[in-house]
Amino acid sequence: GQNIDQPTEMTATEGAIVQINCTYQTSGFNGLFWYQQHAGEAPTFLSYNVLDGLEEKGRFSSFLSRSKGYSYLLLKELQMKDSASYLCAVNGDSSASKIIFGSGTRLSIRP
Amino acid sequence: DTEVTQTPKHLVMGMTNKKSLKCEQHMGHRAMYWYKQKAKKPPELMFVYSYEKLSINESVPSRFSPECPNSSLLNLHLHALQPEDSALYLCASSQGGDDGETQYFGPGTRLLVL
């Protein structure tokens, strides 16, 4: 079966750092994505990992360990506009482009 | 241009109506997708078109009928929907439909079925 787990909600303070974890069990693995979704809006692409290690992109970094079925999204210098849901998604099927989304982590930033 | 557009933004329809959702991209992407998203839930894949051919149908009821007239356009025809079909319908596209490709989402159509 396919399963993707991430915390339902997190709260952090403006200017701080937060790490959102994601674990997955899938029949295959062809890459892991992180998307940001503001309420009522479409998901927007943040990062893609297919090899182990850390990918850094500005204030956002994403880490992958394939052997552990584990990823995290690290957000630095948090801003109020970072309040959103963060979706972990895995391409875990041999079918092309069939990605499965986790339930998302709703991140709230307080001043 | 990295934009996927969808029309309409909002749609209210009765259970006997027939309506269509439209999606367009001009990034030269050859794979396009329809997702359904209920409130506080993740997007759920409905259909995938790769090179204008339907490649994945996630056991979606026949009251949803996709159509890909050309490589830039994707439609979703709706007929005899149920109130539980009310949701945000998202279109996405990716470069060629191969594994591991980033999907870019449109703003979605918020559908209410009465």
PDB file of C-alpha atoms in Angstrom:
ATOM      1  CA  GLY A   1       0.000   0.000   0.000  1.00  0.00           C
ATOM      2  CA  GLN A   2       0.899   3.661  -0.198  1.00  0.00           C
ATOM      3  CA  ASN A   3       1.133   5.804   2.905  1.00  0.00           C
ATOM      4  CA  ILE A   4       2.456   9.301   3.489  1.00  0.00           C
ATOM      5  CA  ASP A   5       2.509  10.774   7.000  1.00  0.00           C
ATOM      6  CA  GLN A   6       3.107  14.327   8.120  1.00  0.00           C
ATOM      7  CA  PRO A   7       1.979  16.296  11.176  1.00  0.00           C
ATOM      8  CA  THR A   8      -1.455  17.860  10.882  1.00  0.00           C
ATOM      9  CA  GLU A   9      -0.617  21.236  12.391  1.00  0.00           C
ATOM     10  CA  MET A  10       2.430  23.200  13.526  1.00  0.00           C
ATOM     11  CA  THR A  11       2.945  26.662  14.979  1.00  0.00           C
ATOM     12  CA  ALA A  12       6.108  28.754  14.810  1.00  0.00           C
ATOM     13  CA  THR A  13       7.244  32.303  15.503  1.00  0.00           C
ATOM     14  CA  GLU A  14       8.072  34.956  12.929  1.00  0.00           C
ATOM     15  CA  GLY A  15      11.819  35.026  12.256  1.00  0.00           C
ATOM     16  CA  ALA A  16      12.362  31.512  13.594  1.00  0.00           C
ATOM     17  CA  ILE A  17      13.100  28.179  11.881  1.00  0.00           C
ATOM     18  CA  VAL A  18      10.654  25.297  11.490  1.00  0.00           C
ATOM     19  CA  GLN A  19      11.102  21.749  10.222  1.00  0.00           C
ATOM     20  CA  ILE A  20       8.169  19.815   8.770  1.00  0.00           C
ATOM     21  CA  ASN A  21       8.713  16.068   8.618  1.00  0.00           C
ATOM     22  CA  CYS A  22       7.294  13.561   6.171  1.00  0.00           C
ATOM     23  CA  THR A  23       7.579   9.786   6.198  1.00  0.00           C
ATOM     24  CA  TYR A  24       6.417   7.554   3.409  1.00  0.00           C
ATOM     25  CA  GLN A  25       5.886   3.897   2.573  1.00  0.00           C
ATOM     26  CA  THR A  26       5.299   3.316  -1.132  1.00  0.00           C
ATOM     27  CA  SER A  27       5.686   0.398  -3.496  1.00  0.00           C
ATOM     28  CA  GLY A  28       8.223   2.346  -5.541  1.00  0.00           C
ATOM     29  CA  PHE A  29       9.988   5.684  -5.449  1.00  0.00           C
ATOM     30  CA  ASN A  30      10.582   8.144  -8.268  1.00  0.00           C
ATOM     31  CA  GLY A  31      10.905  11.381  -6.349  1.00  0.00           C
ATOM     32  CA  LEU A  32       9.459  13.438  -3.509  1.00  0.00           C
ATOM     33  CA  PHE A  33       7.917  16.889  -3.827  1.00  0.00           C
ATOM     34  CA  TRP A  34       7.005  19.634  -1.410  1.00  0.00           C
ATOM     35  CA  TYR A  35       4.197  22.013  -2.290  1.00  0.00           C
ATOM     36  CA  GLN A  36       2.875  25.085  -0.478  1.00  0.00           C
ATOM     37  CA  GLN A  37      -0.848  25.764  -0.513  1.00  0.00           C
ATOM     38  CA  HIS A  38      -2.492  28.880   0.873  1.00  0.00           C
ATOM     39  CA  ALA A  39      -6.132  28.553   1.876  1.00  0.00           C
ATOM     40  CA  GLY A  40      -8.400  28.577  -1.159  1.00  0.00           C
ATOM     41  CA  GLU A  41      -5.500  28.630  -3.612  1.00  0.00           C
ATOM     42  CA  ALA A  42      -3.722  26.053  -5.759  1.00  0.00           C
ATOM     43  CA  PRO A  43      -0.576  24.240  -4.604  1.00  0.00           C
ATOM     44  CA  THR A  44       2.682  25.851  -5.684  1.00  0.00           C
ATOM     45  CA  PHE A  45       5.874  23.869  -6.212  1.00  0.00           C
ATOM     46  CA  LEU A  46       8.619  24.312  -3.612  1.00  0.00           C
ATOM     47  CA  SER A  47      11.135  21.501  -4.066  1.00  0.00           C
ATOM     48  CA  TYR A  48      11.907  18.137  -5.581  1.00  0.00           C
ATOM     49  CA  ASN A  49      14.256  15.439  -4.205  1.00  0.00           C
ATOM     50  CA  VAL A  50      15.097  12.194  -5.936  1.00  0.00           C
ATOM     51  CA  LEU A  51      18.565  11.545  -4.459  1.00  0.00           C
ATOM     52  CA  ASP A  52      19.554  11.503  -0.789  1.00  0.00           C
ATOM     53  CA  GLY A  53      20.691  14.757   0.698  1.00  0.00           C
ATOM     54  CA  LEU A  54      19.786  18.374   1.166  1.00  0.00           C
ATOM     55  CA  GLU A  55      18.487  20.700  -1.537  1.00  0.00           C
ATOM     56  CA  GLU A  56      18.622  24.380  -0.618  1.00  0.00           C
ATOM     57  CA  LYS A  57      16.603  27.092  -2.297  1.00  0.00           C
ATOM     58  CA  GLY A  58      16.650  30.430  -0.556  1.00  0.00           C
ATOM     59  CA  ARG A  59      14.846  30.295   2.780  1.00  0.00           C
ATOM     60  CA  PHE A  60      13.556  26.798   2.031  1.00  0.00           C
ATOM     61  CA  SER A  61      15.535  23.534   2.118  1.00  0.00           C
ATOM     62  CA  SER A  62      14.377  19.966   1.628  1.00  0.00           C
ATOM     63  CA  PHE A  63      16.106  16.796   2.770  1.00  0.00           C
ATOM     64  CA  LEU A  64      15.615  13.199   1.670  1.00  0.00           C
ATOM     65  CA  SER A  65      16.707   9.833   3.025  1.00  0.00           C
ATOM     66  CA  ARG A  66      15.436   7.072   0.771  1.00  0.00           C
ATOM     67  CA  SER A  67      16.638   4.264   3.047  1.00  0.00           C
ATOM     68  CA  LYS A  68      14.564   5.700   5.908  1.00  0.00           C
ATOM     69  CA  GLY A  69      11.588   6.752   3.793  1.00  0.00           C
ATOM     70  CA  TYR A  70      11.950  10.205   5.306  1.00  0.00           C
ATOM     71  CA  SER A  71      12.010  13.797   4.179  1.00  0.00           C
ATOM     72  CA  TYR A  72      11.800  17.177   5.823  1.00  0.00           C
ATOM     73  CA  LEU A  73      11.140  20.724   4.691  1.00  0.00           C
ATOM     74  CA  LEU A  74      13.101  23.385   6.556  1.00  0.00           C
ATOM     75  CA  LEU A  75      11.848  26.953   6.524  1.00  0.00           C
ATOM     76  CA  LYS A  76      14.171  29.688   7.815  1.00  0.00           C
ATOM     77  CA  GLU A  77      13.565  33.331   8.746  1.00  0.00           C
ATOM     78  CA  LEU A  78       9.858  32.698   8.910  1.00  0.00           C
ATOM     79  CA  GLN A  79       7.520  35.367   7.625  1.00  0.00           C
ATOM     80  CA  MET A  80       3.810  35.788   8.263  1.00  0.00           C
ATOM     81  CA  LYS A  81       3.123  34.962   4.606  1.00  0.00           C
ATOM     82  CA  ASP A  82       4.576  31.475   5.217  1.00  0.00           C
ATOM     83  CA  SER A  83       1.356  30.589   7.037  1.00  0.00           C
ATOM     84  CA  ALA A  84      -0.033  27.892   4.732  1.00  0.00           C
ATOM     85  CA  SER A  85      -0.417  24.160   4.304  1.00  0.00           C
ATOM     86  CA  TYR A  86       2.692  22.258   3.222  1.00  0.00           C
ATOM     87  CA  LEU A  87       2.059  19.121   1.208  1.00  0.00           C
ATOM     88  CA  CYS A  88       4.529  16.272   0.922  1.00  0.00           C
ATOM     89  CA  ALA A  89       3.957  14.281  -2.273  1.00  0.00           C
ATOM     90  CA  VAL A  90       5.625  11.127  -3.518  1.00  0.00           C
ATOM     91  CA  ASN A  91       5.831   9.614  -6.958  1.00  0.00           C
ATOM     92  CA  GLY A  92       5.753   6.071  -5.642  1.00  0.00           C
ATOM     93  CA  ASP A  93       4.259   4.170  -8.514  1.00  0.00           C
ATOM     94  CA  SER A  94       5.703   2.857 -11.719  1.00  0.00           C
ATOM     95  CA  SER A  95       3.004   4.761 -13.619  1.00  0.00           C
ATOM     96  CA  ALA A  96       4.331   7.959 -15.054  1.00  0.00           C
ATOM     97  CA  SER A  97       3.605  11.070 -13.019  1.00  0.00           C
ATOM     98  CA  LYS A  98       1.229   9.458 -10.567  1.00  0.00           C
ATOM     99  CA  ILE A  99       2.033  11.361  -7.402  1.00  0.00           C
ATOM    100  CA  ILE A 100       0.275  10.849  -4.095  1.00  0.00           C
ATOM    101  CA  PHE A 101      -0.131  13.697  -1.662  1.00  0.00           C
ATOM    102  CA  GLY A 102       0.130  13.519   2.091  1.00  0.00           C
ATOM    103  CA  SER A 103      -2.654  15.178   4.073  1.00  0.00           C
ATOM    104  CA  GLY A 104      -0.616  18.328   4.513  1.00  0.00           C
ATOM    105  CA  THR A 105       0.764  20.221   7.501  1.00  0.00           C
ATOM    106  CA  ARG A 106      -1.041  23.432   8.374  1.00  0.00           C
ATOM    107  CA  LEU A 107       1.639  25.892   9.545  1.00  0.00           C
ATOM    108  CA  SER A 108       0.635  28.956  11.541  1.00  0.00           C
ATOM    109  CA  ILE A 109       3.127  31.766  12.093  1.00  0.00           C
ATOM    110  CA  ARG A 110       2.656  33.991  15.134  1.00  0.00           C
ATOM    111  CA  PRO A 111       4.232  37.446  15.494  1.00  0.00           C
TER     112      PRO A 111
ATOM    113  CA  ASP B   1       5.097  31.808 -19.210  1.00  0.00           C
ATOM    114  CA  THR B   2       4.764  29.341 -16.346  1.00  0.00           C
ATOM    115  CA  GLU B   3       1.047  29.679 -15.949  1.00  0.00           C
ATOM    116  CA  VAL B   4      -1.777  27.197 -16.022  1.00  0.00           C
ATOM    117  CA  THR B   5      -5.150  28.905 -16.374  1.00  0.00           C
ATOM    118  CA  GLN B   6      -8.547  27.519 -15.485  1.00  0.00           C
ATOM    119  CA  THR B   7     -12.066  28.726 -16.163  1.00  0.00           C
ATOM    120  CA  PRO B   8     -14.440  29.342 -14.602  1.00  0.00           C
ATOM    121  CA  LYS B   9     -13.102  30.253 -11.152  1.00  0.00           C
ATOM    122  CA  HIS B  10     -16.413  29.401  -9.530  1.00  0.00           C
ATOM    123  CA  LEU B  11     -19.310  27.264 -10.742  1.00  0.00           C
ATOM    124  CA  VAL B  12     -22.679  26.479  -9.198  1.00  0.00           C
ATOM    125  CA  MET B  13     -24.730  23.799 -10.903  1.00  0.00           C
ATOM    126  CA  GLY B  14     -27.772  21.663 -10.308  1.00  0.00           C
ATOM    127  CA  MET B  15     -27.712  17.887 -10.398  1.00  0.00           C
ATOM    128  CA  THR B  16     -29.348  17.821 -13.840  1.00  0.00           C
ATOM    129  CA  ASN B  17     -27.034  20.376 -15.459  1.00  0.00           C
ATOM    130  CA  LYS B  18     -24.235  19.793 -17.935  1.00  0.00           C
ATOM    131  CA  LYS B  19     -21.183  22.007 -17.596  1.00  0.00           C
ATOM    132  CA  SER B  20     -17.505  21.976 -18.555  1.00  0.00           C
ATOM    133  CA  LEU B  21     -14.326  23.037 -16.811  1.00  0.00           C
ATOM    134  CA  LYS B  22     -11.488  24.298 -18.969  1.00  0.00           C
ATOM    135  CA  CYS B  23      -7.726  24.307 -18.470  1.00  0.00           C
ATOM    136  CA  GLU B  24      -5.021  25.803 -20.655  1.00  0.00           C
ATOM    137  CA  GLN B  25      -1.232  25.943 -20.591  1.00  0.00           C
ATOM    138  CA  HIS B  26       1.280  27.358 -23.062  1.00  0.00           C
ATOM    139  CA  MET B  27       4.488  25.953 -21.585  1.00  0.00           C
ATOM    140  CA  GLY B  28       4.764  23.186 -24.172  1.00  0.00           C
ATOM    141  CA  HIS B  29       3.947  20.619 -21.517  1.00  0.00           C
ATOM    142  CA  ARG B  30       2.781  17.285 -22.876  1.00  0.00           C
ATOM    143  CA  ALA B  31       1.163  15.898 -19.722  1.00  0.00           C
ATOM    144  CA  MET B  32      -1.947  17.346 -18.094  1.00  0.00           C
ATOM    145  CA  TYR B  33      -3.870  16.310 -15.009  1.00  0.00           C
ATOM    146  CA  TRP B  34      -7.175  16.732 -13.228  1.00  0.00           C
ATOM    147  CA  TYR B  35      -7.305  16.619  -9.434  1.00  0.00           C
ATOM    148  CA  LYS B  36     -10.189  16.927  -7.002  1.00  0.00           C
ATOM    149  CA  GLN B  37      -9.604  18.535  -3.611  1.00  0.00           C
ATOM    150  CA  LYS B  38     -12.075  18.632  -0.737  1.00  0.00           C
ATOM    151  CA  ALA B  39     -11.666  21.108   2.107  1.00  0.00           C
ATOM    152  CA  LYS B  40      -8.687  20.367   4.391  1.00  0.00           C
ATOM    153  CA  LYS B  41      -7.795  17.315   2.322  1.00  0.00           C
ATOM    154  CA  PRO B  42      -4.952  16.767  -0.154  1.00  0.00           C
ATOM    155  CA  PRO B  43      -5.540  16.785  -3.914  1.00  0.00           C
ATOM    156  CA  GLU B  44      -6.689  13.436  -5.308  1.00  0.00           C
ATOM    157  CA  LEU B  45      -5.673  12.459  -8.810  1.00  0.00           C
ATOM    158  CA  MET B  46      -8.563  11.894 -11.243  1.00  0.00           C
ATOM    159  CA  PHE B  47      -7.093  11.728 -14.751  1.00  0.00           C
ATOM    160  CA  VAL B  48      -3.753  12.001 -16.521  1.00  0.00           C
ATOM    161  CA  TYR B  49      -3.299  12.812 -20.207  1.00  0.00           C
ATOM    162  CA  SER B  50       0.084  12.173 -21.748  1.00  0.00           C
ATOM    163  CA  TYR B  51       0.688  13.362 -25.313  1.00  0.00           C
ATOM    164  CA  GLU B  52      -3.059  13.960 -25.676  1.00  0.00           C
ATOM    165  CA  LYS B  53      -3.949  10.383 -24.759  1.00  0.00           C
ATOM    166  CA  LEU B  54      -5.657   9.352 -21.535  1.00  0.00           C
ATOM    167  CA  SER B  55      -3.037   7.405 -19.605  1.00  0.00           C
ATOM    168  CA  ILE B  56      -4.528   7.229 -16.108  1.00  0.00           C
ATOM    169  CA  ASN B  57      -8.143   7.118 -14.965  1.00  0.00           C
ATOM    170  CA  GLU B  58      -8.349   6.678 -11.210  1.00  0.00           C
ATOM    171  CA  SER B  59     -11.690   4.867 -11.278  1.00  0.00           C
ATOM    172  CA  VAL B  60     -13.547   8.145 -11.591  1.00  0.00           C
ATOM    173  CA  PRO B  61     -17.362   7.931 -12.042  1.00  0.00           C
ATOM    174  CA  SER B  62     -18.570   8.354 -15.609  1.00  0.00           C
ATOM    175  CA  ARG B  63     -20.387  11.561 -14.716  1.00  0.00           C
ATOM    176  CA  PHE B  64     -16.901  13.106 -15.084  1.00  0.00           C
ATOM    177  CA  SER B  65     -15.653  12.963 -18.664  1.00  0.00           C
ATOM    178  CA  PRO B  66     -12.224  14.355 -19.593  1.00  0.00           C
ATOM    179  CA  GLU B  67     -11.239  15.595 -23.012  1.00  0.00           C
ATOM    180  CA  CYS B  68      -7.912  16.766 -24.416  1.00  0.00           C
ATOM    181  CA  PRO B  69      -8.603  18.609 -27.722  1.00  0.00           C
ATOM    182  CA  ASN B  70      -4.921  19.470 -28.189  1.00  0.00           C
ATOM    183  CA  SER B  71      -1.661  19.610 -26.267  1.00  0.00           C
ATOM    184  CA  SER B  72      -2.518  22.969 -24.665  1.00  0.00           C
ATOM    185  CA  LEU B  73      -6.102  22.343 -23.619  1.00  0.00           C
ATOM    186  CA  LEU B  74      -7.797  20.036 -21.162  1.00  0.00           C
ATOM    187  CA  ASN B  75     -11.514  19.935 -20.456  1.00  0.00           C
ATOM    188  CA  LEU B  76     -13.578  18.185 -17.819  1.00  0.00           C
ATOM    189  CA  HIS B  77     -17.211  17.648 -18.797  1.00  0.00           C
ATOM    190  CA  LEU B  78     -19.656  17.345 -15.931  1.00  0.00           C
ATOM    191  CA  HIS B  79     -23.093  15.733 -16.088  1.00  0.00           C
ATOM    192  CA  ALA B  80     -25.563  14.593 -13.439  1.00  0.00           C
ATOM    193  CA  LEU B  81     -23.249  15.421 -10.564  1.00  0.00           C
ATOM    194  CA  GLN B  82     -24.041  14.799  -6.917  1.00  0.00           C
ATOM    195  CA  PRO B  83     -23.720  17.263  -4.025  1.00  0.00           C
ATOM    196  CA  GLU B  84     -20.719  15.288  -2.737  1.00  0.00           C
ATOM    197  CA  ASP B  85     -18.892  16.225  -5.937  1.00  0.00           C
ATOM    198  CA  SER B  86     -18.642  19.793  -4.643  1.00  0.00           C
ATOM    199  CA  ALA B  87     -14.910  20.500  -4.358  1.00  0.00           C
ATOM    200  CA  LEU B  88     -11.985  22.451  -5.786  1.00  0.00           C
ATOM    201  CA  TYR B  89     -11.011  21.000  -9.171  1.00  0.00           C
ATOM    202  CA  LEU B  90      -7.368  21.545  -9.993  1.00  0.00           C
ATOM    203  CA  CYS B  91      -5.666  21.212 -13.338  1.00  0.00           C
ATOM    204  CA  ALA B  92      -1.908  20.685 -13.551  1.00  0.00           C
ATOM    205  CA  SER B  93       0.661  20.152 -16.261  1.00  0.00           C
ATOM    206  CA  SER B  94       4.180  18.776 -16.487  1.00  0.00           C
ATOM    207  CA  GLN B  95       6.802  18.607 -19.171  1.00  0.00           C
ATOM    208  CA  GLY B  96       6.443  15.155 -20.656  1.00  0.00           C
ATOM    209  CA  GLY B  97       4.634  12.843 -18.308  1.00  0.00           C
ATOM    210  CA  ASP B  98       7.720  10.943 -17.207  1.00  0.00           C
ATOM    211  CA  ASP B  99       8.439   9.919 -13.657  1.00  0.00           C
ATOM    212  CA  GLY B 100       9.511  12.531 -11.214  1.00  0.00           C
ATOM    213  CA  GLU B 101       8.436  15.582 -13.154  1.00  0.00           C
ATOM    214  CA  THR B 102       7.293  18.724 -11.400  1.00  0.00           C
ATOM    215  CA  GLN B 103       3.622  19.471 -11.849  1.00  0.00           C
ATOM    216  CA  TYR B 104       2.434  23.073 -12.077  1.00  0.00           C
ATOM    217  CA  PHE B 105      -1.078  23.761 -10.878  1.00  0.00           C
ATOM    218  CA  GLY B 106      -3.737  26.133 -12.095  1.00  0.00           C
ATOM    219  CA  PRO B 107      -5.775  28.244  -9.642  1.00  0.00           C
ATOM    220  CA  GLY B 108      -8.631  25.754  -9.650  1.00  0.00           C
ATOM    221  CA  THR B 109     -12.381  25.860 -10.202  1.00  0.00           C
ATOM    222  CA  ARG B 110     -14.479  25.872  -7.058  1.00  0.00           C
ATOM    223  CA  LEU B 111     -17.559  23.779  -7.842  1.00  0.00           C
ATOM    224  CA  LEU B 112     -20.764  23.698  -5.847  1.00  0.00           C
ATOM    225  CA  VAL B 113     -23.420  21.143  -6.769  1.00  0.00           C
ATOM    226  CA  LEU B 114     -26.892  21.860  -5.433  1.00  0.00           C
TER     227      LEU B 114
END
